[in-house]
Short mmCIF file of C-alpha atoms in Angstrom, two decimals:
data_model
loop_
_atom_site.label_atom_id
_atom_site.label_comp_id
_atom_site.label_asym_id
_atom_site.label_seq_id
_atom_site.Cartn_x
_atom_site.Cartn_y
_atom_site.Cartn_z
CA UNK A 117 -69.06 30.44 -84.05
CA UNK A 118 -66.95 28.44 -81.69
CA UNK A 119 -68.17 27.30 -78.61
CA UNK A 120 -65.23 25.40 -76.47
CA UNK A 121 -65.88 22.31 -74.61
CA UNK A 122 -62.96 21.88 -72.90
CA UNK A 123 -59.30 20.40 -72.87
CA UNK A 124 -57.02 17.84 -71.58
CA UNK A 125 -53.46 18.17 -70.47
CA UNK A 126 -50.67 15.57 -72.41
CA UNK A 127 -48.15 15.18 -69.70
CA UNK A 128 -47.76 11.39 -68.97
CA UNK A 129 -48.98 8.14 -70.85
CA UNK A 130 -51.82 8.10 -68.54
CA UNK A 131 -53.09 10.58 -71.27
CA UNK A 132 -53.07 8.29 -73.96
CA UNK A 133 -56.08 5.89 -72.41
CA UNK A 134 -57.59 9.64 -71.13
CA UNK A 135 -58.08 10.86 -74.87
CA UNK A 136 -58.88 7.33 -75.40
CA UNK A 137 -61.90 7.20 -73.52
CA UNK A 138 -63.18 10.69 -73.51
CA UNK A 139 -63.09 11.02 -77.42
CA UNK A 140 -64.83 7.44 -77.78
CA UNK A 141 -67.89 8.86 -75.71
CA UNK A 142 -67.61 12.28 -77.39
CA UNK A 143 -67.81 11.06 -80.92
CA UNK A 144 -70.42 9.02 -79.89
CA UNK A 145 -72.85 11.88 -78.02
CA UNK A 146 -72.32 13.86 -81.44
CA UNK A 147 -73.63 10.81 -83.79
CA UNK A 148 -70.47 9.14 -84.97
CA UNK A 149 -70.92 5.25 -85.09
CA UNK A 150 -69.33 2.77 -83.59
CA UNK A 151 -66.33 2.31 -85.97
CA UNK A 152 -66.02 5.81 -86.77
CA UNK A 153 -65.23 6.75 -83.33
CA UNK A 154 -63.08 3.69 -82.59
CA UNK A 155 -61.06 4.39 -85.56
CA UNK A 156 -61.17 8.55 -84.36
CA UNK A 157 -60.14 7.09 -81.01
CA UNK A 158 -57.14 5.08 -81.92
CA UNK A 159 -55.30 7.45 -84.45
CA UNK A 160 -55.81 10.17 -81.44
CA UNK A 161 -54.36 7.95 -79.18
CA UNK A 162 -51.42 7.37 -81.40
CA UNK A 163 -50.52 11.28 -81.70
CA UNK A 164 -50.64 11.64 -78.05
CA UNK A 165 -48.35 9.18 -78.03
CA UNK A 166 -46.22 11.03 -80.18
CA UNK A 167 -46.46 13.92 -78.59
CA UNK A 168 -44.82 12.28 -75.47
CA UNK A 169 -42.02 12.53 -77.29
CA UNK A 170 -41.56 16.48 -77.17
CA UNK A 171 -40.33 18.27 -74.57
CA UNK A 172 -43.15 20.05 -73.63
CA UNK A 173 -46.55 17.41 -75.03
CA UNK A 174 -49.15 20.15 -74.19
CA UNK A 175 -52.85 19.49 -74.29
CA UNK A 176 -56.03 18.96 -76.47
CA UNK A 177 -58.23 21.48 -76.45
CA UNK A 178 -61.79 20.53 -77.64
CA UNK A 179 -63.83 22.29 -79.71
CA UNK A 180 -67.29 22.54 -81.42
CA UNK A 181 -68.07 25.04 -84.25
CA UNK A 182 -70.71 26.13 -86.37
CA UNK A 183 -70.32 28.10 -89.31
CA UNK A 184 -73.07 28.49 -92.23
CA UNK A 185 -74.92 25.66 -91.13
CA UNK A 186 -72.20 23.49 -91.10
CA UNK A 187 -71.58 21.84 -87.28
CA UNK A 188 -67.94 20.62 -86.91
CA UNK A 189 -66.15 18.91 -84.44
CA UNK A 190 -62.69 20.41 -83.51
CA UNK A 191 -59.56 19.11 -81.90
CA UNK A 192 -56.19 21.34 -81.14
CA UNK A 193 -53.27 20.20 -80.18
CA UNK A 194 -50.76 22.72 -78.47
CA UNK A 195 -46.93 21.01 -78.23
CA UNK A 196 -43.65 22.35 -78.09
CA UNK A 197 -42.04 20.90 -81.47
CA UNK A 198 -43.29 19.72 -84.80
CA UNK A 199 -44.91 16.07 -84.78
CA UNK A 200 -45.28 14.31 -88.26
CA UNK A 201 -48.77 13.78 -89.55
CA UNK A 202 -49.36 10.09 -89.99
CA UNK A 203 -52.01 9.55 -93.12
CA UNK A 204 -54.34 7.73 -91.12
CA UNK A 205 -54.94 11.61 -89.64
CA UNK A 206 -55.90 12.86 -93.39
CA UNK A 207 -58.05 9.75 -93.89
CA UNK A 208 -60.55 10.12 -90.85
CA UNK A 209 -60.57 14.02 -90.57
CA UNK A 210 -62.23 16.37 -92.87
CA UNK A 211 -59.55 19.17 -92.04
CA UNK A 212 -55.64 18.76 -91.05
CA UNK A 213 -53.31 21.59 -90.37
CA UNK A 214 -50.47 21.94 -88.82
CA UNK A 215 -49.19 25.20 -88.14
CA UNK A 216 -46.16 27.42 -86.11
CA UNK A 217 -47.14 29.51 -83.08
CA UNK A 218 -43.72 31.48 -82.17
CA UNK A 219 -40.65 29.95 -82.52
CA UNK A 220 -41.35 27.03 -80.18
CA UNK A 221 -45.31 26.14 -79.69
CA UNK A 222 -46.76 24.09 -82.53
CA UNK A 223 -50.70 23.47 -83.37
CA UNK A 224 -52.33 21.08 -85.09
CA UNK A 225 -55.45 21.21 -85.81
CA UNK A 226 -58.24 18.74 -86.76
CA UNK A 227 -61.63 18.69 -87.81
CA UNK A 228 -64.35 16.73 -88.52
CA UNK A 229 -67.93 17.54 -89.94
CA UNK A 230 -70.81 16.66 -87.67
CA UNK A 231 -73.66 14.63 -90.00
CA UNK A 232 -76.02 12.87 -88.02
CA UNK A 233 -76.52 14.90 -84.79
CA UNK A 234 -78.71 12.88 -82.61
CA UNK A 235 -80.42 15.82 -81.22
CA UNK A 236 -80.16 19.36 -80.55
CA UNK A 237 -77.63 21.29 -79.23
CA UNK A 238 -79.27 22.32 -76.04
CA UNK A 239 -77.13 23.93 -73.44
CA UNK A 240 -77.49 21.07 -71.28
CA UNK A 241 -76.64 18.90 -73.76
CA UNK A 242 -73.44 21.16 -74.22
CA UNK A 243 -72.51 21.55 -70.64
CA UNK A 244 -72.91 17.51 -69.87
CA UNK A 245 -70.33 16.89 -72.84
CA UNK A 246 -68.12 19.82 -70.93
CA UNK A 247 -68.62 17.69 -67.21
CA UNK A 248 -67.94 14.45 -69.30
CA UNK A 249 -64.17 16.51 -70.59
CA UNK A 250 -63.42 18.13 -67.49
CA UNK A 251 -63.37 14.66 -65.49
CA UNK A 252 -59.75 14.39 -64.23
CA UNK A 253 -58.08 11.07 -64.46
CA UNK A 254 -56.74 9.99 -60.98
CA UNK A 255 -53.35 9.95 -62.36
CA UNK A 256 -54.33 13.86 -64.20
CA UNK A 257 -55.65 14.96 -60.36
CA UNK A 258 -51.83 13.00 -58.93
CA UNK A 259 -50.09 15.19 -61.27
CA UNK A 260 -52.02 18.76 -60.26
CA UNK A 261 -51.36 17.99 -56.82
CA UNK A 262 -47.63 17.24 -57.84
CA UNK A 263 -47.50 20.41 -59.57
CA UNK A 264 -49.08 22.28 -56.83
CA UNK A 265 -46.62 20.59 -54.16
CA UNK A 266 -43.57 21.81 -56.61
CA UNK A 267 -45.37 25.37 -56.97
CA UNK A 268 -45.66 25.69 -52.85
CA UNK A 269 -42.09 24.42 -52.33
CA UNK A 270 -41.27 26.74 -54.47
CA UNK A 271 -43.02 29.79 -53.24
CA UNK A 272 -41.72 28.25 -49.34
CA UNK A 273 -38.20 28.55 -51.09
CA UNK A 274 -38.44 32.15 -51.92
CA UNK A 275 -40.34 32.93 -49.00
CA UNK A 276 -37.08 31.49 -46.76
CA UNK A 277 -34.73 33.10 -49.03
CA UNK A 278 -36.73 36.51 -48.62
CA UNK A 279 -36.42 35.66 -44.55
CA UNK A 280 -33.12 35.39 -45.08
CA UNK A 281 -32.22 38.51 -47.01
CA UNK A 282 -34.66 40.14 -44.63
CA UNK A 283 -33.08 38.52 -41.31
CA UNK A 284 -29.25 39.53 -42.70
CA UNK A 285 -30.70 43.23 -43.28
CA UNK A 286 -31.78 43.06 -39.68
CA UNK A 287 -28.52 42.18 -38.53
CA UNK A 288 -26.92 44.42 -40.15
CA UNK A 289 -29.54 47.54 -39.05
CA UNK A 290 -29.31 45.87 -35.68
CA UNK A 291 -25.11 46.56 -35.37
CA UNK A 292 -25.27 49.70 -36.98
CA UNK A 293 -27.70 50.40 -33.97
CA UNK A 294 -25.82 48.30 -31.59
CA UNK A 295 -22.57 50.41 -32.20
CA UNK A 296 -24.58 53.53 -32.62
CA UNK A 297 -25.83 52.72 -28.78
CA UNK A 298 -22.46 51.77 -28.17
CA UNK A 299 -20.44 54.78 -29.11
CA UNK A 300 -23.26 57.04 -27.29
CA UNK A 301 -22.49 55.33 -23.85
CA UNK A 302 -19.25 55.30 -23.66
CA UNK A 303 -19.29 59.23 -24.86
CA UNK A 304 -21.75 59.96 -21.97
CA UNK A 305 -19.54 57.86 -19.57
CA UNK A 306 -15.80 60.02 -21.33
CA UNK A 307 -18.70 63.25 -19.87
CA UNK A 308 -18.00 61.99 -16.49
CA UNK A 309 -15.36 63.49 -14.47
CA UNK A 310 -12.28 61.25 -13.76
CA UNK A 311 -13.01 59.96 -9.23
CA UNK A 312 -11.20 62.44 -7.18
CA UNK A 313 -9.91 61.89 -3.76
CA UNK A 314 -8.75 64.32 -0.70
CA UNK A 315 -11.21 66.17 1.28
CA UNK A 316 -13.77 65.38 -0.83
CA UNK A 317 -13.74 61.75 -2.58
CA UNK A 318 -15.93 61.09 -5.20
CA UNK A 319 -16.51 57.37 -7.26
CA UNK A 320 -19.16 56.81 -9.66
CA UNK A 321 -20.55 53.77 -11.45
CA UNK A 322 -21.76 54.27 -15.10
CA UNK A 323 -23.45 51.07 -16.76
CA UNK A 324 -25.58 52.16 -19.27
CA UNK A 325 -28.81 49.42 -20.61
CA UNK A 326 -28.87 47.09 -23.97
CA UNK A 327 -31.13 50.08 -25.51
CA UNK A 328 -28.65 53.05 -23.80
CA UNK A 329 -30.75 55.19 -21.24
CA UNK A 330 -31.25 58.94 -20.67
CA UNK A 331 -28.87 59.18 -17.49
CA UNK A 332 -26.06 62.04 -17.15
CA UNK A 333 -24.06 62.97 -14.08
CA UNK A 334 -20.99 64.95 -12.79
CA UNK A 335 -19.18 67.34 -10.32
CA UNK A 336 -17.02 70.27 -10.57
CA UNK A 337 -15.82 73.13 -8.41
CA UNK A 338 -17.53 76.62 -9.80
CA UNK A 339 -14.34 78.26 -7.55
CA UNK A 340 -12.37 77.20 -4.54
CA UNK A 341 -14.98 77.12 -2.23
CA UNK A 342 -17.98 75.57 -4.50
CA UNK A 343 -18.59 72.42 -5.72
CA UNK A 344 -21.70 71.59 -7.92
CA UNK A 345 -22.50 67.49 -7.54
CA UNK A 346 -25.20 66.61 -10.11
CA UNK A 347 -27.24 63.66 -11.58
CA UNK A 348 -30.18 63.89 -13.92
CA UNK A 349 -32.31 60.85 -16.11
CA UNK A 350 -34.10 61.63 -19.24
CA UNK A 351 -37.35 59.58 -19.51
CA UNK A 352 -37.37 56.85 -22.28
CA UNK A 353 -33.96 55.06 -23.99
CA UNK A 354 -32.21 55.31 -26.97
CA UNK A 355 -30.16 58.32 -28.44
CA UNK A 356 -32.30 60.73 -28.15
CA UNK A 357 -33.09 60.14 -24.47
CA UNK A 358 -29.20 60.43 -24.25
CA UNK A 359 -28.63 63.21 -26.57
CA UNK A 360 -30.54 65.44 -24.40
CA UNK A 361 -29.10 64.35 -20.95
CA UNK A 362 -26.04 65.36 -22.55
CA UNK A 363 -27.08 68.22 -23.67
CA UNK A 364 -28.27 69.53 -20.20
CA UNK A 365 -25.01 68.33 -18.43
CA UNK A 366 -23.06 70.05 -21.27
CA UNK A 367 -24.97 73.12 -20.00
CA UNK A 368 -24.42 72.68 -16.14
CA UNK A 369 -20.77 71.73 -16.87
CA UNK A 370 -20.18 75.09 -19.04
CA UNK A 371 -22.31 77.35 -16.99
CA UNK A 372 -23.90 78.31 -19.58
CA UNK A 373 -27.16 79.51 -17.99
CA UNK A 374 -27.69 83.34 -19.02
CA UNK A 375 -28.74 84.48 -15.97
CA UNK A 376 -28.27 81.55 -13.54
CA UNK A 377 -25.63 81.99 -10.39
CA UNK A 378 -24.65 78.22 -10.95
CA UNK A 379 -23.37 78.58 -6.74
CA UNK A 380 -27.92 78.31 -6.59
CA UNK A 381 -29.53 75.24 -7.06
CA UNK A 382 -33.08 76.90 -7.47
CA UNK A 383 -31.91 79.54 -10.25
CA UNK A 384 -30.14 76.55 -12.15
CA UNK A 385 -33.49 74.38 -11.73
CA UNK A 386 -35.39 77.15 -12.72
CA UNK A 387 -33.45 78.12 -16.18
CA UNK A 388 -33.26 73.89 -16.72
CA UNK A 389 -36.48 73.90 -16.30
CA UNK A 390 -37.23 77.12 -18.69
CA UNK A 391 -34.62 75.91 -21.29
CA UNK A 392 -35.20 72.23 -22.10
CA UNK A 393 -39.39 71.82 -22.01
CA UNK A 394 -40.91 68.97 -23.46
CA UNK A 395 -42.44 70.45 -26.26
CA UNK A 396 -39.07 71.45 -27.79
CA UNK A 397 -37.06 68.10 -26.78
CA UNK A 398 -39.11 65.62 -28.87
CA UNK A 399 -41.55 65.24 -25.64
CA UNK A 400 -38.91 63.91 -23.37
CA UNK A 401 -38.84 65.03 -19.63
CA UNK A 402 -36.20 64.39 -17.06
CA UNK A 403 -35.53 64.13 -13.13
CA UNK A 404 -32.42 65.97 -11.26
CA UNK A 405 -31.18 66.31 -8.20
CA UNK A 406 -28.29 69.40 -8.07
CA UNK A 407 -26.65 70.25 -5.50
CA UNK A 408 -23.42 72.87 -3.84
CA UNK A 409 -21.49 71.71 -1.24
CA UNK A 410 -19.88 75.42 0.51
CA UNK A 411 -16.33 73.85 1.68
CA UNK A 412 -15.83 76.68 4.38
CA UNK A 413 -18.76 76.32 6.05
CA UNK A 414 -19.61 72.77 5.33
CA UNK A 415 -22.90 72.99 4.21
CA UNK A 416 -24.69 71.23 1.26
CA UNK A 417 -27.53 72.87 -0.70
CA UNK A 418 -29.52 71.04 -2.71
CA UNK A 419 -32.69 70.63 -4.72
CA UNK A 420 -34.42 69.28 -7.50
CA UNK A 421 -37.17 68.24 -9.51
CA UNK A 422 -38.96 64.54 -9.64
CA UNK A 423 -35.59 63.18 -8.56
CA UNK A 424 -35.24 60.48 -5.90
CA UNK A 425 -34.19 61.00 -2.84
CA UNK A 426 -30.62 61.22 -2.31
CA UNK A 427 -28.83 59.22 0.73
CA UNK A 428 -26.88 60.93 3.48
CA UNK A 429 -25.04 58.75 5.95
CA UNK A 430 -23.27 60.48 8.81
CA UNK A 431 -20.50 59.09 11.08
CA UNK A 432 -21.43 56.05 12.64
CA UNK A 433 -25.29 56.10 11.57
CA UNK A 434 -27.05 53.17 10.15
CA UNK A 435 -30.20 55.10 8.70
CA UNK A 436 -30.03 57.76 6.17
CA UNK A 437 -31.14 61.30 6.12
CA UNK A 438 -32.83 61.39 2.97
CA UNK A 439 -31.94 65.05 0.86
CA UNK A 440 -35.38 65.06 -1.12
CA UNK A 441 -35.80 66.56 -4.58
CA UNK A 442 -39.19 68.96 -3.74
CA UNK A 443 -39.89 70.39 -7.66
CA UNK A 444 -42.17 68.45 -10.59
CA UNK A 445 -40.75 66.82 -13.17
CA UNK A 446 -38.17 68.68 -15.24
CA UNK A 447 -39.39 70.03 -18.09
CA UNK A 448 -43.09 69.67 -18.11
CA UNK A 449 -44.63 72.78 -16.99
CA UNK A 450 -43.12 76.22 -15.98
CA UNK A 451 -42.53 76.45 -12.20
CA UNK A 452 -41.89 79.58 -10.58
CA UNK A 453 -39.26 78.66 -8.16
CA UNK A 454 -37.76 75.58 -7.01
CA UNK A 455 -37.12 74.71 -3.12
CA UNK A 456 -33.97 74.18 -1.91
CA UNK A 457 -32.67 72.52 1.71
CA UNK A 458 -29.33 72.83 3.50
CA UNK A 459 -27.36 71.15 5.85
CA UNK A 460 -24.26 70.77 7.88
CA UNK A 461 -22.31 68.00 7.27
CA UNK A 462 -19.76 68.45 10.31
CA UNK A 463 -18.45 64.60 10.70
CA UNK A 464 -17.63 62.05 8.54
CA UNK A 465 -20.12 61.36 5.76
CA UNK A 466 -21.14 59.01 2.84
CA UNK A 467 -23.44 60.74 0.05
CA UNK A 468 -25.42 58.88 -2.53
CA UNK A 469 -26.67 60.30 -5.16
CA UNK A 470 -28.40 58.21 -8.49
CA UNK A 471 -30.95 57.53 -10.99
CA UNK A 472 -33.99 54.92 -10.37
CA UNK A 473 -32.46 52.52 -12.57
CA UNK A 474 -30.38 51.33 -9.16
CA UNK A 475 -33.45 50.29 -7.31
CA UNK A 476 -36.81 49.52 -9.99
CA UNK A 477 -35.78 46.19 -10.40
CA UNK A 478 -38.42 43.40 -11.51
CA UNK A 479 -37.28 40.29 -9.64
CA UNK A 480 -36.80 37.12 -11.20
CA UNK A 481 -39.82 35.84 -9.31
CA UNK A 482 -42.01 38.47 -10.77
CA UNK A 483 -42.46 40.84 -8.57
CA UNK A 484 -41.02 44.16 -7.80
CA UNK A 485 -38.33 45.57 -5.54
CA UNK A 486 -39.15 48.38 -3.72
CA UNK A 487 -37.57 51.52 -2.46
CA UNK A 488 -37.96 50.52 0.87
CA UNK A 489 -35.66 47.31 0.22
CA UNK A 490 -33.16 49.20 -1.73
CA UNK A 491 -32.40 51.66 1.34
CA UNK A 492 -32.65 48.71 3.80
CA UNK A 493 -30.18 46.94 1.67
CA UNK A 494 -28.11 50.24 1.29
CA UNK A 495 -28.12 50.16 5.22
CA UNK A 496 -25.99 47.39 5.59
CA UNK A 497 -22.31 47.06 6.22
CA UNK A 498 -20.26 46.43 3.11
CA UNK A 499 -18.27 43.28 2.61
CA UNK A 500 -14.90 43.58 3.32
CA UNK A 501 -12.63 44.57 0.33
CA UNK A 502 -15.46 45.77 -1.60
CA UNK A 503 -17.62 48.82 -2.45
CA UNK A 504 -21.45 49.78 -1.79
CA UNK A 505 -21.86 50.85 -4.92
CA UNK A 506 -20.14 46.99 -6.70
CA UNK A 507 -22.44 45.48 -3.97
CA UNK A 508 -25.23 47.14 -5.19
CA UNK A 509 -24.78 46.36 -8.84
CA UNK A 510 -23.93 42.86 -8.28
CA UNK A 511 -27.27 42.11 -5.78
CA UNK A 512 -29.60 43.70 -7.98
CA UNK A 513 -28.53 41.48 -10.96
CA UNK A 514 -29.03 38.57 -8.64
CA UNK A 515 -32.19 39.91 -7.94
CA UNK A 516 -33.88 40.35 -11.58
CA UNK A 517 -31.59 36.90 -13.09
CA UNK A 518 -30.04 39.22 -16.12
CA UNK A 519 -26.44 40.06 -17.23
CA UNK A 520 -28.50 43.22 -18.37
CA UNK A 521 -30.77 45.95 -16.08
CA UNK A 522 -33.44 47.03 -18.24
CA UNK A 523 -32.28 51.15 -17.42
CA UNK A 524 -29.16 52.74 -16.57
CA UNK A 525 -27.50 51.91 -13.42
CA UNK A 526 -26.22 55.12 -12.61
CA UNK A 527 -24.59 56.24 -9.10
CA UNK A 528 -22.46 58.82 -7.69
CA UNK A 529 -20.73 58.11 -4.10
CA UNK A 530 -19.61 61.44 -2.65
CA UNK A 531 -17.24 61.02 0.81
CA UNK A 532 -16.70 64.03 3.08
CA UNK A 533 -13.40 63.39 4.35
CA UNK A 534 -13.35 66.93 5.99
CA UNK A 535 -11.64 67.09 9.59
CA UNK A 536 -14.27 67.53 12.25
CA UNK A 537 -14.31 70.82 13.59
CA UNK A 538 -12.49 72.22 10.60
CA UNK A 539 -13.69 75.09 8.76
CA UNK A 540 -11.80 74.70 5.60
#
């Protein structure tokens, strides 16, 4: 039977005076004399020395065994090459061997026959000689903690290499995603009609968000006397927000309603409504404001579902007549019939139609601006050689302190440069 007391690691000459001292103390607890255990002591201490010379020195592992009766004393050494075995070795131990483990590791083994035990082999006596073996030199507890250092500098080496790898993988997702957002906003933006001028004059501004929003807008005549004037925002950002605002315009553009008399702003909300619910559109909903402006008799119809109001201003007027947007939110729950409004636009007038992403701006101070402040600042006279809609864009980045507005600015400017008194 083998019961194993412990071992000691060979690494540095520190070792040497280790084995030294630990064997001298061991041989002694275990009934060797005096001279026995010097002599034990010094040959040991002149094959760790030897061992120094490999490569890899290895350790002593120590050893008691007890077979037939017979108590033994056993030392292993574990090294990386062959070591030759001095004959002072054969004349103090009772057993030497020295054999291959693999095709590097070598063992030697040594042993030594215990005569004049002092006393029983208790297991305190055992686990004392174990404590008195498992004492770590200063220089033994230096060279763990120089080992550990090199183990944690090397796991903080693959850990920033793994960053790395991981941060480069990022990049590249992030560009992929960058020109996937990209390509969708400038497809939405090719969606909107080229401005038009005459009669009716029409400018937009299209500047989508970092993350690419869910706004969509456009005009077109259904026939000569007709023309549809349109603007709609999908809630949340991304592609899908703006797969589906395309989709819908896509729709309205096409005419594509079964059913619908596009010249009817309540049938089109009403088959919108009925044709792109949440619960088939990944949960997304959506505002819009539609409306027909009849050319003979002047008159705009309009209405709409959760969509701010729109801004009328009429010859000469410094306050708006705000064209309201009476239905729910588009696509949440089925709604029977959606209100429309008319009116007569019989002088010179300025429409504005757009998405909230023009006026919920958080200010660089914190706080919000309010729709309140965006009409008062719509209100006011534009600078000379510039447009409402530019001055708009370039204030509310002043206001929030960013290159970037967190949504879609989005805004249609429609001009009815109709004669007064004309019919057509």
């Amino acid at each position: 039977m083998r019961t194993h007391l412990g071992d000691i690691r060979i690494f540095d000459q520190s070792a040497v005076v280790e084995v030294r001292t630990k064997v001298l103390s061991l041989t002694a607890a275990f009934g060797f004399g005096s001279a026995m255990s010097t002599r034990m002591a010094t040959i040991l201490s002149d094959l760790v020395r030897q061992l120094l010379r490999n490569s890899e020195p290895g350790s002593m592992f120590v050893d008691l065994e007890d077979s037939q009766g017979h108590l033994t004393l056993g030392l292993r050494f574990l090294t990386s090459e062959t070591v030759e075995i001095s004959p002072a070795l054969h004349d103090v131990f009772d057993d030497v061997r020295q054999l291959s483990n693999g095709d590097a590791v070598r063992e030697i083994t040594l042993r030594k026959t215990i005569r004049n035990m002092p006393g029983s082999l208790t297991p305190e006596f055992l686990d004392f000689q174990r404590d008195r073996i498992s004492v770590k030199s200063r220089v033994a507890l230096l060279e763990e903690l120089r080992e550990k250092n090199q183990q944690l500098e090397q796991y903080n080496a693959h850990l920033e290499d793994l960053v790395r790898e991981r941060t480069k993988e990022l990049e590249i997702t992030n560009q992929r995603m960058q020109r996937d957002l990209d390509a969708g906003a400038e497809y939405v933006a090719r969606l909107i009609p080229e401005p038009i001028t005459g009669q009716i004059s029409i400018d937009w501004r299209y500047v989508p968000s970092e993350e690419l929003g869910g706004d969509a807008m456009g005009y077109h005549w259904i026939d000569p006397d007709h023309m549809a004037i349109y603007l709609l925002d999908v809630t949340g950002h991304g592609i899908d927000s703006a797969l589906l605002a395309v989709s819908i315009i896509n729709v309205v553009r096409g005419a594509s309603l079964p059913g619908a008399d596009f010249r009817n702003p309540s049938e089109v909300l009403k088959r919108l409504n009925q044709s792109f619910t949440m619960d088939m559109h990944g949960n997304k909903l959506y505002t819009m404001w539609y409306g027909v402006f009849h050319r003979p008799s002047r008159t705009l119809t309009w209405g709409g579902g959760g969509h701010p109001d729109a801004l009328l201003y009429v010859k000469d007027s410094r306050e708006p007549i705000r064209l309201a947007s009476q239905g729910p939110l588009m696509g949440m729950i089925d709604w029977p019939h959606f209100d429309t409004d008319s009116i007569v636009i019989d002088s010179l007038s300025s429409l504005f139609l757009y998405s909230d992403g023009v006026f919920e701006i958080h200010k660089e101070d914190g706080s919000e601006w309010t729709f309140e402040e965006f009409v008062d600042f719509m209100n006011q006279p534009v600078p000379k050689g510039d447009t409402k809609m530019d001055d708009l864009y370039r204030y509310v980045r002043e206001l929030c302190g960013c290159e970037h507005l967190g949504d879609d600015f989005s805004i249609l400017e429609i001009r009815f440069n109709l004669p007064e008194g004309s019919g057509g």
